[in-house]
PDB file of C-alpha atoms in Angstrom:
ATOM      1  CA  GLY A   1      -5.832 -14.614  -7.710  1.00  0.00           C
ATOM      2  CA  ILE A   2      -8.322 -11.857  -7.085  1.00  0.00           C
ATOM      3  CA  GLN A   3      -8.537  -9.132  -9.731  1.00  0.00           C
ATOM      4  CA  VAL A   4      -9.048  -5.482  -8.785  1.00  0.00           C
ATOM      5  CA  GLU A   5      -9.883  -2.966 -11.492  1.00  0.00           C
ATOM      6  CA  GLN A   6     -10.336   0.757 -11.117  1.00  0.00           C
ATOM      7  CA  SER A   7     -11.973   3.246 -13.403  1.00  0.00           C
ATOM      8  CA  PRO A   8     -11.418   5.667 -14.916  1.00  0.00           C
ATOM      9  CA  PRO A   9      -7.636   5.283 -15.247  1.00  0.00           C
ATOM     10  CA  ASP A  10      -7.168   9.031 -15.650  1.00  0.00           C
ATOM     11  CA  LEU A  11      -9.342  11.982 -14.683  1.00  0.00           C
ATOM     12  CA  ILE A  12      -8.872  15.706 -15.178  1.00  0.00           C
ATOM     13  CA  LEU A  13     -11.111  18.096 -13.263  1.00  0.00           C
ATOM     14  CA  GLN A  14     -11.520  21.790 -12.762  1.00  0.00           C
ATOM     15  CA  GLU A  15     -11.300  22.934  -9.163  1.00  0.00           C
ATOM     16  CA  GLY A  16     -14.721  22.728  -7.546  1.00  0.00           C
ATOM     17  CA  ALA A  17     -16.008  19.812  -9.633  1.00  0.00           C
ATOM     18  CA  ASN A  18     -17.289  16.520  -8.215  1.00  0.00           C
ATOM     19  CA  SER A  19     -16.132  13.048  -9.248  1.00  0.00           C
ATOM     20  CA  THR A  20     -16.797   9.356  -8.675  1.00  0.00           C
ATOM     21  CA  LEU A  21     -14.082   6.709  -8.772  1.00  0.00           C
ATOM     22  CA  ARG A  22     -14.964   3.037  -9.058  1.00  0.00           C
ATOM     23  CA  CYS A  23     -13.291  -0.152  -7.840  1.00  0.00           C
ATOM     24  CA  ASN A  24     -14.459  -3.584  -9.022  1.00  0.00           C
ATOM     25  CA  PHE A  25     -13.155  -6.825  -7.540  1.00  0.00           C
ATOM     26  CA  SER A  26     -13.584 -10.405  -8.656  1.00  0.00           C
ATOM     27  CA  ASP A  27     -14.034 -12.349  -5.395  1.00  0.00           C
ATOM     28  CA  SER A  28     -15.445 -12.011  -1.891  1.00  0.00           C
ATOM     29  CA  VAL A  29     -13.409  -9.781   0.404  1.00  0.00           C
ATOM     30  CA  ASN A  30     -13.368  -8.942   4.092  1.00  0.00           C
ATOM     31  CA  ASN A  31     -11.330  -5.768   3.854  1.00  0.00           C
ATOM     32  CA  LEU A  32     -11.383  -2.873   1.418  1.00  0.00           C
ATOM     33  CA  GLN A  33      -9.303   0.266   1.822  1.00  0.00           C
ATOM     34  CA  TRP A  34      -9.019   3.453  -0.252  1.00  0.00           C
ATOM     35  CA  PHE A  35      -5.714   5.334  -0.404  1.00  0.00           C
ATOM     36  CA  HIS A  36      -4.501   8.593  -1.866  1.00  0.00           C
ATOM     37  CA  GLN A  37      -0.915   8.636  -3.107  1.00  0.00           C
ATOM     38  CA  ASN A  38       0.111  12.270  -3.239  1.00  0.00           C
ATOM     39  CA  PRO A  39       2.601  13.705  -5.755  1.00  0.00           C
ATOM     40  CA  TRP A  40       5.411  13.121  -3.235  1.00  0.00           C
ATOM     41  CA  GLY A  41       4.647   9.403  -3.192  1.00  0.00           C
ATOM     42  CA  GLN A  42       3.163   9.121   0.277  1.00  0.00           C
ATOM     43  CA  LEU A  43       0.211   6.775   0.790  1.00  0.00           C
ATOM     44  CA  ILE A  44      -2.565   8.258   2.853  1.00  0.00           C
ATOM     45  CA  ASN A  45      -5.327   6.096   4.318  1.00  0.00           C
ATOM     46  CA  LEU A  46      -8.705   7.472   3.269  1.00  0.00           C
ATOM     47  CA  PHE A  47     -11.195   4.788   4.240  1.00  0.00           C
ATOM     48  CA  TYR A  48     -11.393   1.312   5.673  1.00  0.00           C
ATOM     49  CA  ILE A  49     -14.746   0.231   4.250  1.00  0.00           C
ATOM     50  CA  PRO A  50     -15.458  -3.488   3.740  1.00  0.00           C
ATOM     51  CA  SER A  51     -19.157  -2.641   3.466  1.00  0.00           C
ATOM     52  CA  GLY A  52     -21.567   0.267   3.857  1.00  0.00           C
ATOM     53  CA  THR A  53     -20.992   3.993   3.532  1.00  0.00           C
ATOM     54  CA  LYS A  54     -18.609   6.373   5.282  1.00  0.00           C
ATOM     55  CA  GLN A  55     -17.974  10.080   4.979  1.00  0.00           C
ATOM     56  CA  ASN A  56     -14.983  12.221   5.893  1.00  0.00           C
ATOM     57  CA  GLY A  57     -15.307  15.872   4.942  1.00  0.00           C
ATOM     58  CA  ARG A  58     -15.499  16.227   1.165  1.00  0.00           C
ATOM     59  CA  LEU A  59     -14.839  12.532   0.653  1.00  0.00           C
ATOM     60  CA  SER A  60     -17.226   9.644   1.006  1.00  0.00           C
ATOM     61  CA  ALA A  61     -17.113   5.978   0.067  1.00  0.00           C
ATOM     62  CA  THR A  62     -19.609   3.192  -0.448  1.00  0.00           C
ATOM     63  CA  THR A  63     -18.903  -0.530  -0.726  1.00  0.00           C
ATOM     64  CA  VAL A  64     -21.486  -3.046  -1.922  1.00  0.00           C
ATOM     65  CA  ALA A  65     -19.689  -6.271  -1.087  1.00  0.00           C
ATOM     66  CA  THR A  66     -22.388  -8.556  -2.497  1.00  0.00           C
ATOM     67  CA  GLU A  67     -22.010  -6.889  -5.902  1.00  0.00           C
ATOM     68  CA  ARG A  68     -18.218  -6.630  -5.594  1.00  0.00           C
ATOM     69  CA  TYR A  69     -17.654  -2.927  -6.073  1.00  0.00           C
ATOM     70  CA  SER A  70     -16.786   0.206  -4.165  1.00  0.00           C
ATOM     71  CA  LEU A  71     -17.163   3.878  -5.039  1.00  0.00           C
ATOM     72  CA  LEU A  72     -15.160   6.876  -3.840  1.00  0.00           C
ATOM     73  CA  TYR A  73     -16.841  10.280  -4.130  1.00  0.00           C
ATOM     74  CA  ILE A  74     -14.865  13.516  -4.142  1.00  0.00           C
ATOM     75  CA  SER A  75     -16.910  16.692  -3.894  1.00  0.00           C
ATOM     76  CA  SER A  76     -15.763  20.280  -4.484  1.00  0.00           C
ATOM     77  CA  SER A  77     -12.354  19.056  -5.611  1.00  0.00           C
ATOM     78  CA  GLN A  78      -9.230  21.046  -4.756  1.00  0.00           C
ATOM     79  CA  THR A  79      -5.786  21.078  -6.358  1.00  0.00           C
ATOM     80  CA  THR A  80      -4.452  19.237  -3.303  1.00  0.00           C
ATOM     81  CA  ASP A  81      -6.675  16.276  -4.252  1.00  0.00           C
ATOM     82  CA  SER A  82      -4.365  15.581  -7.214  1.00  0.00           C
ATOM     83  CA  GLY A  83      -2.500  12.286  -7.161  1.00  0.00           C
ATOM     84  CA  VAL A  84      -3.314   8.620  -7.603  1.00  0.00           C
ATOM     85  CA  TYR A  85      -6.199   6.927  -5.826  1.00  0.00           C
ATOM     86  CA  PHE A  86      -5.875   3.220  -5.070  1.00  0.00           C
ATOM     87  CA  CYS A  87      -8.345   0.767  -3.725  1.00  0.00           C
ATOM     88  CA  ALA A  88      -6.988  -2.392  -2.111  1.00  0.00           C
ATOM     89  CA  VAL A  89      -8.818  -5.509  -1.004  1.00  0.00           C
ATOM     90  CA  ARG A  90      -8.083  -8.485   1.185  1.00  0.00           C
ATOM     91  CA  LYS A  91      -9.612 -11.731   0.038  1.00  0.00           C
ATOM     92  CA  THR A  92     -11.346 -13.762   2.743  1.00  0.00           C
ATOM     93  CA  GLY A  93      -8.831 -16.098   4.367  1.00  0.00           C
ATOM     94  CA  PHE A  94      -5.774 -14.090   3.378  1.00  0.00           C
ATOM     95  CA  GLN A  95      -3.821 -11.281   5.035  1.00  0.00           C
ATOM     96  CA  LYS A  96      -2.239  -9.478   2.106  1.00  0.00           C
ATOM     97  CA  LEU A  97      -3.814  -6.511   0.361  1.00  0.00           C
ATOM     98  CA  VAL A  98      -4.229  -6.672  -3.415  1.00  0.00           C
ATOM     99  CA  PHE A  99      -4.083  -3.221  -4.975  1.00  0.00           C
ATOM    100  CA  GLY A 100      -6.036  -1.979  -7.933  1.00  0.00           C
ATOM    101  CA  THR A 101      -4.592  -0.309 -10.973  1.00  0.00           C
ATOM    102  CA  GLY A 102      -5.244   3.190  -9.639  1.00  0.00           C
ATOM    103  CA  THR A 103      -7.009   6.331 -10.885  1.00  0.00           C
ATOM    104  CA  ARG A 104      -4.713   9.272 -11.631  1.00  0.00           C
ATOM    105  CA  LEU A 105      -6.503  12.521 -10.784  1.00  0.00           C
ATOM    106  CA  LEU A 106      -5.382  15.978 -11.812  1.00  0.00           C
ATOM    107  CA  VAL A 107      -7.300  18.952 -10.453  1.00  0.00           C
ATOM    108  CA  SER A 108      -6.495  22.205 -12.199  1.00  0.00           C
ATOM    109  CA  PRO A 109      -7.147  25.673 -10.738  1.00  0.00           C
TER     110      PRO A 109
ATOM    111  CA  ASN B   1       1.494   9.191  18.227  1.00  0.00           C
ATOM    112  CA  ALA B   2       4.061   7.952  15.728  1.00  0.00           C
ATOM    113  CA  GLY B   3       2.828   6.142  12.679  1.00  0.00           C
ATOM    114  CA  VAL B   4       4.734   3.513  10.737  1.00  0.00           C
ATOM    115  CA  MET B   5       8.359   4.587  10.439  1.00  0.00           C
ATOM    116  CA  GLN B   6      10.659   3.633   7.589  1.00  0.00           C
ATOM    117  CA  ASN B   7      14.286   4.443   7.019  1.00  0.00           C
ATOM    118  CA  PRO B   8      16.096   5.445   5.069  1.00  0.00           C
ATOM    119  CA  ARG B   9      13.640   7.432   2.969  1.00  0.00           C
ATOM    120  CA  HIS B  10      15.991   7.363   0.000  1.00  0.00           C
ATOM    121  CA  LEU B  11      18.721   4.828  -0.700  1.00  0.00           C
ATOM    122  CA  VAL B  12      21.175   4.750  -3.583  1.00  0.00           C
ATOM    123  CA  ARG B  13      23.165   1.614  -4.291  1.00  0.00           C
ATOM    124  CA  ARG B  14      25.447   0.453  -7.077  1.00  0.00           C
ATOM    125  CA  ARG B  15      24.800  -2.828  -8.813  1.00  0.00           C
ATOM    126  CA  GLY B  16      26.029  -5.731  -6.708  1.00  0.00           C
ATOM    127  CA  GLN B  17      25.747  -3.958  -3.341  1.00  0.00           C
ATOM    128  CA  GLU B  18      23.356  -4.834  -0.542  1.00  0.00           C
ATOM    129  CA  ALA B  19      20.314  -2.784   0.468  1.00  0.00           C
ATOM    130  CA  ARG B  20      18.786  -2.885   3.963  1.00  0.00           C
ATOM    131  CA  LEU B  21      15.409  -1.273   4.515  1.00  0.00           C
ATOM    132  CA  ARG B  22      13.990  -0.831   8.001  1.00  0.00           C
ATOM    133  CA  CYS B  23      10.418  -0.595   9.235  1.00  0.00           C
ATOM    134  CA  SER B  24       9.115   0.136  12.731  1.00  0.00           C
ATOM    135  CA  PRO B  25       5.382  -0.625  13.026  1.00  0.00           C
ATOM    136  CA  MET B  26       2.869   1.560  14.790  1.00  0.00           C
ATOM    137  CA  LYS B  27       2.810   1.238  18.551  1.00  0.00           C
ATOM    138  CA  GLY B  28       0.810  -1.816  19.562  1.00  0.00           C
ATOM    139  CA  HIS B  29       1.049  -3.450  16.124  1.00  0.00           C
ATOM    140  CA  SER B  30       2.749  -6.805  15.794  1.00  0.00           C
ATOM    141  CA  HIS B  31       1.978  -7.557  12.137  1.00  0.00           C
ATOM    142  CA  VAL B  32       4.183  -6.169   9.371  1.00  0.00           C
ATOM    143  CA  TYR B  33       3.729  -6.279   5.605  1.00  0.00           C
ATOM    144  CA  TRP B  34       6.134  -5.256   2.839  1.00  0.00           C
ATOM    145  CA  TYR B  35       4.967  -4.060  -0.576  1.00  0.00           C
ATOM    146  CA  ARG B  36       6.892  -2.931  -3.641  1.00  0.00           C
ATOM    147  CA  GLN B  37       5.848  -0.272  -6.142  1.00  0.00           C
ATOM    148  CA  LEU B  38       7.662  -0.236  -9.456  1.00  0.00           C
ATOM    149  CA  PRO B  39       7.623   3.063 -11.387  1.00  0.00           C
ATOM    150  CA  GLU B  40       4.169   3.946 -12.722  1.00  0.00           C
ATOM    151  CA  GLU B  41       2.607   0.806 -11.232  1.00  0.00           C
ATOM    152  CA  GLY B  42       0.474  -0.153  -8.237  1.00  0.00           C
ATOM    153  CA  LEU B  43       1.748  -1.764  -5.061  1.00  0.00           C
ATOM    154  CA  LYS B  44       2.475  -5.489  -5.008  1.00  0.00           C
ATOM    155  CA  PHE B  45       2.586  -7.601  -1.859  1.00  0.00           C
ATOM    156  CA  MET B  46       5.937  -9.125  -0.964  1.00  0.00           C
ATOM    157  CA  VAL B  47       5.873 -10.626   2.539  1.00  0.00           C
ATOM    158  CA  TYR B  48       3.863 -10.731   5.773  1.00  0.00           C
ATOM    159  CA  LEU B  49       5.590 -11.204   9.123  1.00  0.00           C
ATOM    160  CA  GLN B  50       4.750 -11.414  12.775  1.00  0.00           C
ATOM    161  CA  LYS B  51       7.366 -11.200  15.509  1.00  0.00           C
ATOM    162  CA  GLU B  52      10.072 -13.806  14.737  1.00  0.00           C
ATOM    163  CA  ASN B  53       7.890 -15.507  12.102  1.00  0.00           C
ATOM    164  CA  ILE B  54       7.416 -15.234   8.356  1.00  0.00           C
ATOM    165  CA  ILE B  55       3.750 -15.988   7.735  1.00  0.00           C
ATOM    166  CA  ASP B  56       3.407 -15.449   3.969  1.00  0.00           C
ATOM    167  CA  GLU B  57       6.289 -14.810   1.591  1.00  0.00           C
ATOM    168  CA  SER B  58       4.413 -15.671  -1.586  1.00  0.00           C
ATOM    169  CA  GLY B  59       5.298 -12.316  -3.178  1.00  0.00           C
ATOM    170  CA  MET B  60       9.018 -12.393  -2.495  1.00  0.00           C
ATOM    171  CA  PRO B  61      11.428 -13.038  -5.373  1.00  0.00           C
ATOM    172  CA  LYS B  62      13.037 -16.438  -4.916  1.00  0.00           C
ATOM    173  CA  GLU B  63      16.598 -15.144  -4.821  1.00  0.00           C
ATOM    174  CA  ARG B  64      18.434 -12.214  -3.214  1.00  0.00           C
ATOM    175  CA  PHE B  65      15.483 -11.011  -1.111  1.00  0.00           C
ATOM    176  CA  SER B  66      14.912 -11.807   2.548  1.00  0.00           C
ATOM    177  CA  ALA B  67      12.916 -10.338   5.415  1.00  0.00           C
ATOM    178  CA  GLU B  68      12.897 -10.614   9.161  1.00  0.00           C
ATOM    179  CA  PHE B  69      11.012  -9.191  12.131  1.00  0.00           C
ATOM    180  CA  PRO B  70      13.031  -9.952  15.248  1.00  0.00           C
ATOM    181  CA  LYS B  71      11.727 -10.035  18.785  1.00  0.00           C
ATOM    182  CA  GLU B  72      13.387  -6.686  19.414  1.00  0.00           C
ATOM    183  CA  GLY B  73      13.867  -3.941  16.871  1.00  0.00           C
ATOM    184  CA  PRO B  74      12.474  -3.097  13.457  1.00  0.00           C
ATOM    185  CA  SER B  75      11.565  -5.341  10.565  1.00  0.00           C
ATOM    186  CA  ILE B  76      14.312  -5.536   7.933  1.00  0.00           C
ATOM    187  CA  LEU B  77      13.932  -6.128   4.198  1.00  0.00           C
ATOM    188  CA  ARG B  78      17.293  -7.135   2.770  1.00  0.00           C
ATOM    189  CA  ILE B  79      18.184  -7.185  -0.908  1.00  0.00           C
ATOM    190  CA  GLN B  80      21.527  -8.732  -1.800  1.00  0.00           C
ATOM    191  CA  GLN B  81      23.476  -8.019  -5.001  1.00  0.00           C
ATOM    192  CA  VAL B  82      21.030  -5.389  -6.185  1.00  0.00           C
ATOM    193  CA  VAL B  83      20.255  -4.978  -9.883  1.00  0.00           C
ATOM    194  CA  ARG B  84      18.743  -2.028 -11.743  1.00  0.00           C
ATOM    195  CA  GLY B  85      15.353  -3.783 -11.812  1.00  0.00           C
ATOM    196  CA  ASP B  86      15.221  -3.553  -8.003  1.00  0.00           C
ATOM    197  CA  SER B  87      14.820   0.231  -8.269  1.00  0.00           C
ATOM    198  CA  ALA B  88      11.397   0.907  -6.752  1.00  0.00           C
ATOM    199  CA  ALA B  89       9.567   2.308  -3.757  1.00  0.00           C
ATOM    200  CA  TYR B  90       9.306  -0.185  -0.908  1.00  0.00           C
ATOM    201  CA  PHE B  91       6.438   0.362   1.506  1.00  0.00           C
ATOM    202  CA  CYS B  92       5.913  -1.177   4.903  1.00  0.00           C
ATOM    203  CA  ALA B  93       2.496  -1.489   6.541  1.00  0.00           C
ATOM    204  CA  SER B  94       1.418  -2.649   9.961  1.00  0.00           C
ATOM    205  CA  SER B  95      -1.741  -3.832  11.668  1.00  0.00           C
ATOM    206  CA  SER B  96      -2.698  -5.134  15.064  1.00  0.00           C
ATOM    207  CA  GLY B  97      -3.815  -8.461  13.616  1.00  0.00           C
ATOM    208  CA  LEU B  98      -7.224  -9.991  12.943  1.00  0.00           C
ATOM    209  CA  GLU B  99      -7.352 -11.609  16.386  1.00  0.00           C
ATOM    210  CA  ARG B 100      -7.437  -8.097  17.865  1.00  0.00           C
ATOM    211  CA  GLY B 101      -9.841  -6.707  15.282  1.00  0.00           C
ATOM    212  CA  GLY B 102      -7.018  -5.079  13.360  1.00  0.00           C
ATOM    213  CA  HIS B 103      -8.241  -5.370   9.802  1.00  0.00           C
ATOM    214  CA  GLU B 104      -6.892  -2.039   8.588  1.00  0.00           C
ATOM    215  CA  GLN B 105      -3.307  -1.724   7.411  1.00  0.00           C
ATOM    216  CA  PHE B 106      -1.424   1.529   7.940  1.00  0.00           C
ATOM    217  CA  PHE B 107       1.432   2.448   5.629  1.00  0.00           C
ATOM    218  CA  GLY B 108       4.774   4.100   6.178  1.00  0.00           C
ATOM    219  CA  PRO B 109       6.264   6.805   3.931  1.00  0.00           C
ATOM    220  CA  GLY B 110       8.258   4.284   1.895  1.00  0.00           C
ATOM    221  CA  THR B 111      11.921   3.859   0.996  1.00  0.00           C
ATOM    222  CA  ARG B 112      12.869   4.833  -2.532  1.00  0.00           C
ATOM    223  CA  LEU B 113      15.683   2.600  -3.744  1.00  0.00           C
ATOM    224  CA  THR B 114      17.720   3.662  -6.747  1.00  0.00           C
ATOM    225  CA  VAL B 115      20.247   1.240  -8.200  1.00  0.00           C
ATOM    226  CA  LEU B 116      22.928   2.842 -10.368  1.00  0.00           C
TER     227      LEU B 116
END
C-alpha cells in the first residue's frame, strides 16, 4: 500500500516562530488533506490540497504531486497551534484516506 | 450548518459487552467512512459505506466488527464482545462522493471507547 511519512516527528517552538512540516508519499494521489488534531482529540480540516498552493491566515500549504510531497507552513505560531498535524492522502482509484505518522507540535509561551 | 455528528462522545464498556457507535454525515453527504485511532497512533481506515451498501471493508477486523448505513438514520459501527484492545478513538467522516466533486472528507468529533 501507499506509504505516507511526515517530518519532523516532534517540534518545539517558541511563540512567534515559523515552522515547516513535510509530508512525503510513495505513489500518485488525487487527494491530499492536512489536519490539526488539537489536545482534546478533535480533528480539524486545514487544507484540501491535491496540488498547488493555498493560504488561510497564518497557515499555508503547497503540494507538488509530481514529486510526491506536501509542505505545511505555520507562521507566527501561537500556543493554540499545539497538537498533532496529520497529512492524509487518497491513492488514485481508491476512496479511503491513508494517514501519515503525524508531527507533534508544542508551542510554548 | 451541522457538521458530522457522532454519538456518544465517550463510551465505557466491560469486556464481552457490545458497543454501538453512531455517525450522522453532513447534510447532503451520502458517503461515510470509519477510521480508528489507537493511543499515540495515526488514524487507520476501517470501512467505507454508501446508503445501504458497504463499498470497501478492507480495514475492518474479520470478527466482531460490523458496519451499516441504512436508508434512513445514521451509520452504525458495531463491536461485539469487546476486548481491551478495542479501546480507541473511532472517527467518522463523510463526503458528497467523487461523482459530485466531493473529494474532501470531513470528520466528526470521534467516539472514545474505553473497555474495562
